[in-house]
Amino acid sequence: MRTRIATLLGLWALFLTPSVSASAEDIALAYIGQQVIPHGFMYKDTTVGGLSALDYNPVTGRYVAISDDRSDRNPARFYELELTFDETGFPGWHLVDRHFIRRPDGSFFPRPTMMGETSVDPEALKLAPGGQSYFWTSEGHAQHRVAPFIREMALDGRYIRDLSLPAKYLLNDAGSNGVRDNLAFEALTINRDGKSLTVSTEGPLVQDAAEATAGHGAPVRFLTLDIATGKPVAEHIYPVSPVHRESLPFGNFSVNGVVAILALDQQKYIVMERSFSTGAGLSVKLYLADMTAATDVLALDSLAGQTVTAAEKTLLFDLGSLGIAIDNLEGMAFGKPLDDGRLTVLLISDDNFRAAQITQILAFVVEGETR
């Protein structure tokens, strides 16, 4: 199965040839296959599940996936995997290591309190330029006024530093400012310059707008930070689409938001939107977001009453067109190129540690002319 996409693709230049850019027109994304990690699979005395982000290390040839376990079942952690695939199929996966994520004092993140308050909710993870560390995000726990954060850690999970967040993302006592519960920093990507990273919230900030519904979309902030200083340098708005269907019965839970992003160049991103509606199921779509004409809103603490230009977006791929069951996809990464040099894209799902869901890894090959 293929879908036609027209975009820019400069991925491997980031790690291998920083001074060389690549572009492609009318590219086909061809489905290779999938693998499923069994529910409740145990590895090194931990339950493998909740895998919410994926990335590839071209030096080791391994993939890394972070678990969104809030240190409930086991301490917060991430895994290294080997994924075996080529253009003819995706025959296997193999876990090769597990690392616990450390707090600044070197300790593990504690289990949730009796009242349910958690200190961490890992969601996004990407290898830093140079391959000597990772950047990762925590959504925090807005319900209990636990702030989100963006951090750098060593390859073994040891704490390195926190990056700076504007006050607009932080929670206030009145609940009128900051990220929404479970709709904070879900996505992270390293930009093509190798000098900055961009994070995205899953949903709108409290002071910006209401959450997406079947009747309307919502503005989501893409925050870009300088890697050297750890400070914000730009911010743009991405327009999340409305929830794909009304919930059944009407008024039940529904959501649509940004769950993964991949930088193509300094202005363009592949964006994964995941929509869920009770009784109507799941929809996952990939979009091309172009920030070229978007307003830099870094100086705006709130979008209320403001007139801003959001990113332009184009539908690239509806995962529903694959003809297979799609689960709770949350992670997206460029993978190992095929032997003939063609690029690959991989997606991974978060099973929420529920037996009714699966940890699904999908592999695609990017076909078309690149230069």
Tab-separated table of N, CA and C in Angstrom, residues 138-259:
chain	number	residue	atom	x	y	z
A	138	SER	N	8.620	15.114	29.971
A	138	SER	CA	7.600	14.611	30.882
A	138	SER	C	6.386	15.525	30.796
A	139	GLU	N	5.202	14.940	30.739
A	139	GLU	CA	3.978	15.744	30.699
A	139	GLU	C	3.635	16.328	32.060
A	140	GLY	N	4.308	15.854	33.102
A	140	GLY	CA	3.935	16.297	34.434
A	140	GLY	C	2.604	15.684	34.845
A	141	HIS	N	1.916	16.355	35.754
A	141	HIS	CA	0.600	15.878	36.229
A	141	HIS	C	-0.201	17.104	36.631
A	142	ALA	N	-0.806	17.741	35.635
A	142	ALA	CA	-1.474	19.021	35.866
A	142	ALA	C	-2.563	18.937	36.927
A	143	GLN	N	-3.218	17.799	37.013
A	143	GLN	CA	-4.286	17.635	38.001
A	143	GLN	C	-3.770	17.868	39.417
A	144	HIS	N	-2.491	17.560	39.629
A	144	HIS	CA	-1.868	17.750	40.948
A	144	HIS	C	-0.817	18.858	40.918
A	145	ARG	N	-0.865	19.708	39.895
A	145	ARG	CA	0.031	20.848	39.769
A	145	ARG	C	1.504	20.443	39.692
A	146	VAL	N	1.770	19.275	39.100
A	146	VAL	CA	3.143	18.841	38.849
A	146	VAL	C	3.532	19.315	37.455
A	147	ALA	N	4.571	20.122	37.362
A	147	ALA	CA	4.927	20.785	36.109
A	147	ALA	C	5.540	19.824	35.100
A	148	PRO	N	5.343	20.098	33.815
A	148	PRO	CA	6.040	19.341	32.769
A	148	PRO	C	7.489	19.808	32.682
A	149	PHE	N	8.307	19.040	31.969
A	149	PHE	CA	9.679	19.496	31.759
A	149	PHE	C	10.279	18.878	30.500
A	150	ILE	N	11.400	19.491	30.073
A	150	ILE	CA	12.219	18.974	28.976
A	150	ILE	C	13.608	18.789	29.548
A	151	ARG	N	14.180	17.582	29.423
A	151	ARG	CA	15.458	17.290	30.044
A	151	ARG	C	16.420	16.623	29.060
A	152	GLU	N	17.676	16.690	29.427
A	152	GLU	CA	18.716	15.936	28.740
A	152	GLU	C	19.255	14.897	29.717
A	153	MET	N	19.462	13.682	29.219
A	153	MET	CA	20.019	12.627	30.058
A	153	MET	C	21.094	11.873	29.279
A	154	ALA	N	21.971	11.214	30.019
A	154	ALA	CA	23.023	10.408	29.422
A	154	ALA	C	22.421	9.158	28.788
A	155	LEU	N	23.224	8.446	28.002
A	155	LEU	CA	22.734	7.255	27.311
A	155	LEU	C	22.295	6.157	28.276
A	156	ASP	N	22.756	6.225	29.523
A	156	ASP	CA	22.349	5.238	30.520
A	156	ASP	C	21.248	5.758	31.439
A	157	GLY	N	20.696	6.953	31.140
A	157	GLY	CA	19.581	7.468	31.924
A	157	GLY	C	19.948	8.458	33.005
A	158	ARG	N	21.239	8.742	33.202
A	158	ARG	CA	21.642	9.691	34.244
A	158	ARG	C	21.267	11.116	33.835
A	159	TYR	N	20.837	11.893	34.815
A	159	TYR	CA	20.418	13.279	34.598
A	159	TYR	C	21.587	14.142	34.154
A	160	ILE	N	21.315	15.022	33.161
A	160	ILE	CA	22.312	16.006	32.745
A	160	ILE	C	21.833	17.417	33.046
A	161	ARG	N	20.661	17.804	32.537
A	161	ARG	CA	20.178	19.169	32.768
A	161	ARG	C	18.715	19.288	32.376
A	162	ASP	N	18.100	20.388	32.857
A	162	ASP	CA	16.765	20.796	32.439
A	162	ASP	C	16.895	21.941	31.451
A	163	LEU	N	16.001	21.977	30.474
A	163	LEU	CA	15.922	23.105	29.567
A	163	LEU	C	14.889	24.094	30.095
A	164	SER	N	14.990	25.358	29.682
A	164	SER	CA	14.136	26.414	30.223
A	164	SER	C	12.760	26.412	29.575
A	165	LEU	N	11.728	26.582	30.390
A	165	LEU	CA	10.357	26.665	29.901
A	165	LEU	C	9.785	28.050	30.168
A	166	PRO	N	9.109	28.659	29.197
A	166	PRO	CA	8.405	29.910	29.469
A	166	PRO	C	7.316	29.693	30.514
A	167	ALA	N	7.029	30.720	31.277
A	167	ALA	CA	6.035	30.623	32.350
A	167	ALA	C	4.655	30.258	31.831
A	168	LYS	N	4.373	30.539	30.570
A	168	LYS	CA	3.044	30.247	29.996
A	168	LYS	C	2.709	28.761	30.038
A	169	TYR	N	3.725	27.894	30.122
A	169	TYR	CA	3.501	26.447	30.163
A	169	TYR	C	3.318	25.925	31.587
A	170	LEU	N	3.644	26.743	32.553
A	170	LEU	CA	3.626	26.295	33.944
A	170	LEU	C	2.271	26.543	34.587
A	171	LEU	N	1.926	25.709	35.514
A	171	LEU	CA	0.604	25.717	36.116
A	171	LEU	C	0.513	26.757	37.221
A	172	ASN	N	-0.610	27.449	37.278
A	172	ASN	CA	-0.821	28.358	38.403
A	172	ASN	C	-1.911	27.801	39.320
A	173	ASP	N	-2.005	28.368	40.504
A	173	ASP	CA	-2.943	27.840	41.497
A	173	ASP	C	-4.392	27.961	41.058
A	174	ALA	N	-4.680	28.957	40.237
A	174	ALA	CA	-6.053	29.172	39.787
A	174	ALA	C	-6.445	28.230	38.650
A	175	GLY	N	-5.472	27.553	38.080
A	175	GLY	CA	-5.763	26.666	36.962
A	175	GLY	C	-6.087	27.398	35.676
A	176	SER	N	-5.688	28.662	35.576
A	176	SER	CA	-6.001	29.481	34.410
A	176	SER	C	-4.820	29.644	33.470
A	177	ASN	N	-3.719	28.964	33.769
A	177	ASN	CA	-2.505	29.108	32.964
A	177	ASN	C	-1.760	27.783	32.935
A	178	GLY	N	-1.216	27.438	31.774
A	178	GLY	CA	-0.355	26.272	31.685
A	178	GLY	C	-0.931	25.142	30.867
A	179	VAL	N	-0.241	24.020	30.917
A	179	VAL	CA	-0.658	22.842	30.144
A	179	VAL	C	-1.863	22.171	30.799
A	180	ARG	N	-2.612	21.468	29.963
A	180	ARG	CA	-3.727	20.672	30.472
A	180	ARG	C	-3.237	19.290	30.894
A	181	ASP	N	-3.991	18.657	31.778
A	181	ASP	CA	-3.631	17.338	32.266
A	181	ASP	C	-3.586	16.348	31.105
A	182	ASN	N	-2.462	15.656	30.981
A	182	ASN	CA	-2.252	14.623	29.961
A	182	ASN	C	-2.266	15.173	28.536
A	183	LEU	N	-2.089	16.496	28.373
A	183	LEU	CA	-2.038	17.105	27.038
A	183	LEU	C	-0.830	18.030	26.914
A	184	ALA	N	0.249	17.665	27.592
A	184	ALA	CA	1.434	18.526	27.607
A	184	ALA	C	2.439	18.091	26.537
A	185	PHE	N	3.724	17.998	26.913
A	185	PHE	CA	4.777	17.763	25.914
A	185	PHE	C	4.808	16.301	25.477
A	186	GLU	N	4.058	16.026	24.442
A	186	GLU	CA	3.923	14.667	23.916
A	186	GLU	C	4.930	14.389	22.796
A	187	ALA	N	5.459	15.429	22.157
A	187	ALA	CA	6.274	15.243	20.948
A	187	ALA	C	7.537	16.084	21.012
A	188	LEU	N	8.613	15.552	20.418
A	188	LEU	CA	9.903	16.231	20.400
A	188	LEU	C	10.669	15.797	19.158
A	189	THR	N	11.388	16.725	18.535
A	189	THR	CA	12.231	16.403	17.382
A	189	THR	C	13.477	17.274	17.394
A	190	ILE	N	14.555	16.753	16.829
A	190	ILE	CA	15.774	17.532	16.638
A	190	ILE	C	15.678	18.204	15.274
A	191	ASN	N	15.955	19.487	15.211
A	191	ASN	CA	15.826	20.215	13.950
A	191	ASN	C	17.026	19.985	13.043
A	192	ARG	N	16.839	20.322	11.770
A	192	ARG	CA	17.822	20.017	10.743
A	192	ARG	C	19.148	20.743	10.943
A	193	ASP	N	19.132	21.838	11.660
A	193	ASP	CA	20.389	22.548	11.878
A	193	ASP	C	21.278	21.851	12.898
A	194	GLY	N	20.720	20.871	13.623
A	194	GLY	CA	21.484	20.181	14.649
A	194	GLY	C	21.800	21.041	15.852
A	195	LYS	N	21.239	22.255	15.874
A	195	LYS	CA	21.516	23.192	16.959
A	195	LYS	C	20.287	23.507	17.797
A	196	SER	N	19.129	23.017	17.383
A	196	SER	CA	17.892	23.316	18.109
A	196	SER	C	16.984	22.104	18.108
A	197	LEU	N	16.047	22.105	19.023
A	197	LEU	CA	15.024	21.074	19.073
A	197	LEU	C	13.666	21.749	19.192
A	198	THR	N	12.646	21.031	18.804
A	198	THR	CA	11.282	21.551	18.910
A	198	THR	C	10.414	20.547	19.653
A	199	VAL	N	9.629	21.048	20.594
A	199	VAL	CA	8.664	20.224	21.303
A	199	VAL	C	7.261	20.727	20.978
A	200	SER	N	6.307	19.834	21.107
A	200	SER	CA	4.916	20.216	20.884
A	200	SER	C	4.063	19.718	22.035
A	201	THR	N	3.120	20.556	22.434
A	201	THR	CA	2.094	20.075	23.353
A	201	THR	C	1.094	19.237	22.561
A	202	GLU	N	0.418	18.333	23.252
A	202	GLU	CA	-0.601	17.525	22.578
A	202	GLU	C	-1.865	18.338	22.326
A	203	GLY	N	-2.229	19.177	23.285
A	203	GLY	CA	-3.416	20.007	23.164
A	203	GLY	C	-3.102	21.456	23.487
A	204	PRO	N	-4.096	22.329	23.417
A	204	PRO	CA	-3.864	23.756	23.648
A	204	PRO	C	-3.598	24.070	25.118
A	205	LEU	N	-2.866	25.138	25.367
A	205	LEU	CA	-2.710	25.624	26.736
A	205	LEU	C	-4.056	26.120	27.251
A	206	VAL	N	-4.223	26.077	28.561
A	206	VAL	CA	-5.492	26.474	29.177
A	206	VAL	C	-5.902	27.875	28.754
A	207	GLN	N	-4.936	28.805	28.728
A	207	GLN	CA	-5.247	30.200	28.445
A	207	GLN	C	-5.398	30.494	26.955
A	208	ASP	N	-5.090	29.513	26.100
A	208	ASP	CA	-5.124	29.757	24.657
A	208	ASP	C	-6.481	29.479	24.026
A	209	ALA	N	-7.062	28.337	24.335
A	209	ALA	CA	-8.306	27.930	23.664
A	209	ALA	C	-8.839	26.661	24.299
A	210	ALA	N	-10.053	26.305	23.920
A	210	ALA	CA	-10.660	25.050	24.364
A	210	ALA	C	-10.037	23.874	23.614
A	211	GLU	N	-10.156	22.686	24.190
A	211	GLU	CA	-9.661	21.478	23.527
A	211	GLU	C	-10.454	21.205	22.246
A	212	ALA	N	-9.839	20.453	21.342
A	212	ALA	CA	-10.508	20.080	20.095
A	212	ALA	C	-11.736	19.216	20.383
A	213	THR	N	-12.773	19.419	19.604
A	213	THR	CA	-13.982	18.593	19.654
A	213	THR	C	-14.316	18.193	18.230
A	214	ALA	N	-15.407	17.453	18.063
A	214	ALA	CA	-15.843	17.092	16.716
A	214	ALA	C	-16.294	18.319	15.937
A	215	GLY	N	-16.550	19.414	16.639
A	215	GLY	CA	-17.036	20.616	15.977
A	215	GLY	C	-15.958	21.633	15.641
A	216	HIS	N	-14.802	21.530	16.285
A	216	HIS	CA	-13.737	22.494	16.014
A	216	HIS	C	-12.380	21.926	16.407
A	217	GLY	N	-11.332	22.493	15.803
A	217	GLY	CA	-9.980	22.108	16.145
A	217	GLY	C	-9.438	22.948	17.286
A	218	ALA	N	-8.107	22.991	17.417
A	218	ALA	CA	-7.488	23.735	18.516
A	218	ALA	C	-6.068	24.141	18.134
A	219	PRO	N	-5.581	25.252	18.689
A	219	PRO	CA	-4.203	25.678	18.426
A	219	PRO	C	-3.214	25.005	19.380
A	220	VAL	N	-2.182	24.421	18.816
A	220	VAL	CA	-1.145	23.755	19.601
A	220	VAL	C	0.178	24.480	19.367
A	221	ARG	N	0.940	24.649	20.424
A	221	ARG	CA	2.202	25.386	20.320
A	221	ARG	C	3.378	24.450	20.016
A	222	PHE	N	4.189	24.863	19.038
A	222	PHE	CA	5.473	24.232	18.735
A	222	PHE	C	6.559	25.160	19.279
A	223	LEU	N	7.255	24.727	20.325
A	223	LEU	CA	8.277	25.545	20.986
A	223	LEU	C	9.662	25.073	20.572
A	224	THR	N	10.473	25.980	20.036
A	224	THR	CA	11.832	25.657	19.617
A	224	THR	C	12.833	26.213	20.622
A	225	LEU	N	13.791	25.365	21.020
A	225	LEU	CA	14.795	25.750	22.005
A	225	LEU	C	16.190	25.553	21.435
A	226	ASP	N	17.086	26.451	21.781
A	226	ASP	CA	18.482	26.333	21.412
A	226	ASP	C	19.129	25.247	22.273
A	227	ILE	N	19.799	24.297	21.638
A	227	ILE	CA	20.366	23.185	22.389
A	227	ILE	C	21.521	23.640	23.280
A	228	ALA	N	22.349	24.538	22.799
A	228	ALA	CA	23.516	24.966	23.582
A	228	ALA	C	23.110	25.690	24.858
A	229	THR	N	22.161	26.602	24.758
A	229	THR	CA	21.767	27.398	25.923
A	229	THR	C	20.591	26.792	26.687
A	230	GLY	N	19.817	25.942	26.019
A	230	GLY	CA	18.627	25.373	26.645
A	230	GLY	C	17.475	26.346	26.750
A	231	LYS	N	17.552	27.470	26.021
A	231	LYS	CA	16.529	28.508	26.132
A	231	LYS	C	15.653	28.578	24.884
A	232	PRO	N	14.388	28.976	25.055
A	232	PRO	CA	13.481	29.107	23.906
A	232	PRO	C	13.948	30.192	22.951
A	233	VAL	N	13.772	29.926	21.639
A	233	VAL	CA	14.164	30.915	20.635
A	233	VAL	C	13.033	31.235	19.661
A	234	ALA	N	12.011	30.397	19.595
A	234	ALA	CA	10.893	30.646	18.687
A	234	ALA	C	9.714	29.776	19.094
A	235	GLU	N	8.533	30.152	18.620
A	235	GLU	CA	7.318	29.396	18.934
A	235	GLU	C	6.278	29.679	17.853
A	236	HIS	N	5.618	28.626	17.388
A	236	HIS	CA	4.626	28.769	16.336
A	236	HIS	C	3.395	27.944	16.672
A	237	ILE	N	2.303	28.261	15.991
A	237	ILE	CA	1.034	27.583	16.235
A	237	ILE	C	0.746	26.587	15.128
A	238	TYR	N	0.375	25.392	15.548
A	238	TYR	CA	-0.062	24.340	14.624
A	238	TYR	C	-1.547	24.101	14.856
A	239	PRO	N	-2.366	24.090	13.797
A	239	PRO	CA	-3.814	23.920	13.968
A	239	PRO	C	-4.247	22.453	13.974
A	240	VAL	N	-4.513	21.925	15.131
A	240	VAL	CA	-5.004	20.549	15.247
A	240	VAL	C	-6.409	20.450	14.657
A	241	SER	N	-6.671	19.379	13.932
A	241	SER	CA	-7.985	19.170	13.316
A	241	SER	C	-9.036	18.818	14.363
A	242	PRO	N	-10.309	18.960	14.027
A	242	PRO	CA	-11.362	18.509	14.941
A	242	PRO	C	-11.273	16.998	15.188
A	243	VAL	N	-11.842	16.541	16.287
A	243	VAL	CA	-11.966	15.105	16.549
A	243	VAL	C	-12.684	14.462	15.360
A	244	HIS	N	-12.226	13.283	14.945
A	244	HIS	CA	-12.685	12.707	13.677
A	244	HIS	C	-14.162	12.321	13.677
A	245	ARG	N	-14.721	11.971	14.852
A	245	ARG	CA	-16.144	11.620	14.932
A	245	ARG	C	-16.691	11.991	16.300
A	246	GLU	N	-17.985	12.246	16.345
A	246	GLU	CA	-18.651	12.513	17.616
A	246	GLU	C	-18.655	11.243	18.449
A	247	SER	N	-18.545	11.390	19.769
A	247	SER	CA	-18.558	10.225	20.649
A	247	SER	C	-19.955	9.619	20.730
A	248	LEU	N	-19.965	8.348	21.079
A	248	LEU	CA	-21.226	7.614	21.218
A	248	LEU	C	-21.234	6.912	22.568
A	249	PRO	N	-22.240	7.177	23.433
A	249	PRO	CA	-23.284	8.199	23.286
A	249	PRO	C	-22.676	9.616	23.260
A	250	PHE	N	-23.430	10.532	22.754
A	250	PHE	CA	-22.985	11.914	22.611
A	250	PHE	C	-22.538	12.474	23.962
A	251	GLY	N	-21.416	13.185	23.954
A	251	GLY	CA	-20.929	13.822	25.174
A	251	GLY	C	-19.896	13.030	25.933
A	252	ASN	N	-19.614	11.793	25.509
A	252	ASN	CA	-18.572	11.009	26.168
A	252	ASN	C	-17.182	11.504	25.768
A	253	PHE	N	-16.163	10.868	26.307
A	253	PHE	CA	-14.793	11.323	26.109
A	253	PHE	C	-14.373	11.286	24.644
A	254	SER	N	-13.690	12.349	24.218
A	254	SER	CA	-13.069	12.395	22.904
A	254	SER	C	-11.873	13.327	22.964
A	255	VAL	N	-10.906	13.117	22.045
A	255	VAL	CA	-9.697	13.938	22.041
A	255	VAL	C	-9.035	13.866	20.680
A	256	ASN	N	-8.391	14.930	20.275
A	256	ASN	CA	-7.473	14.892	19.145
A	256	ASN	C	-6.300	15.793	19.465
A	257	GLY	N	-5.093	15.319	19.173
A	257	GLY	CA	-3.924	16.123	19.479
A	257	GLY	C	-2.694	15.638	18.757
A	258	VAL	N	-1.592	16.362	18.951
A	258	VAL	CA	-0.304	16.032	18.350
A	258	VAL	C	0.430	15.061	19.262
A	259	VAL	N	0.822	13.914	18.715
A	259	VAL	CA	1.510	12.909	19.529
A	259	VAL	C	2.944	12.645	19.090
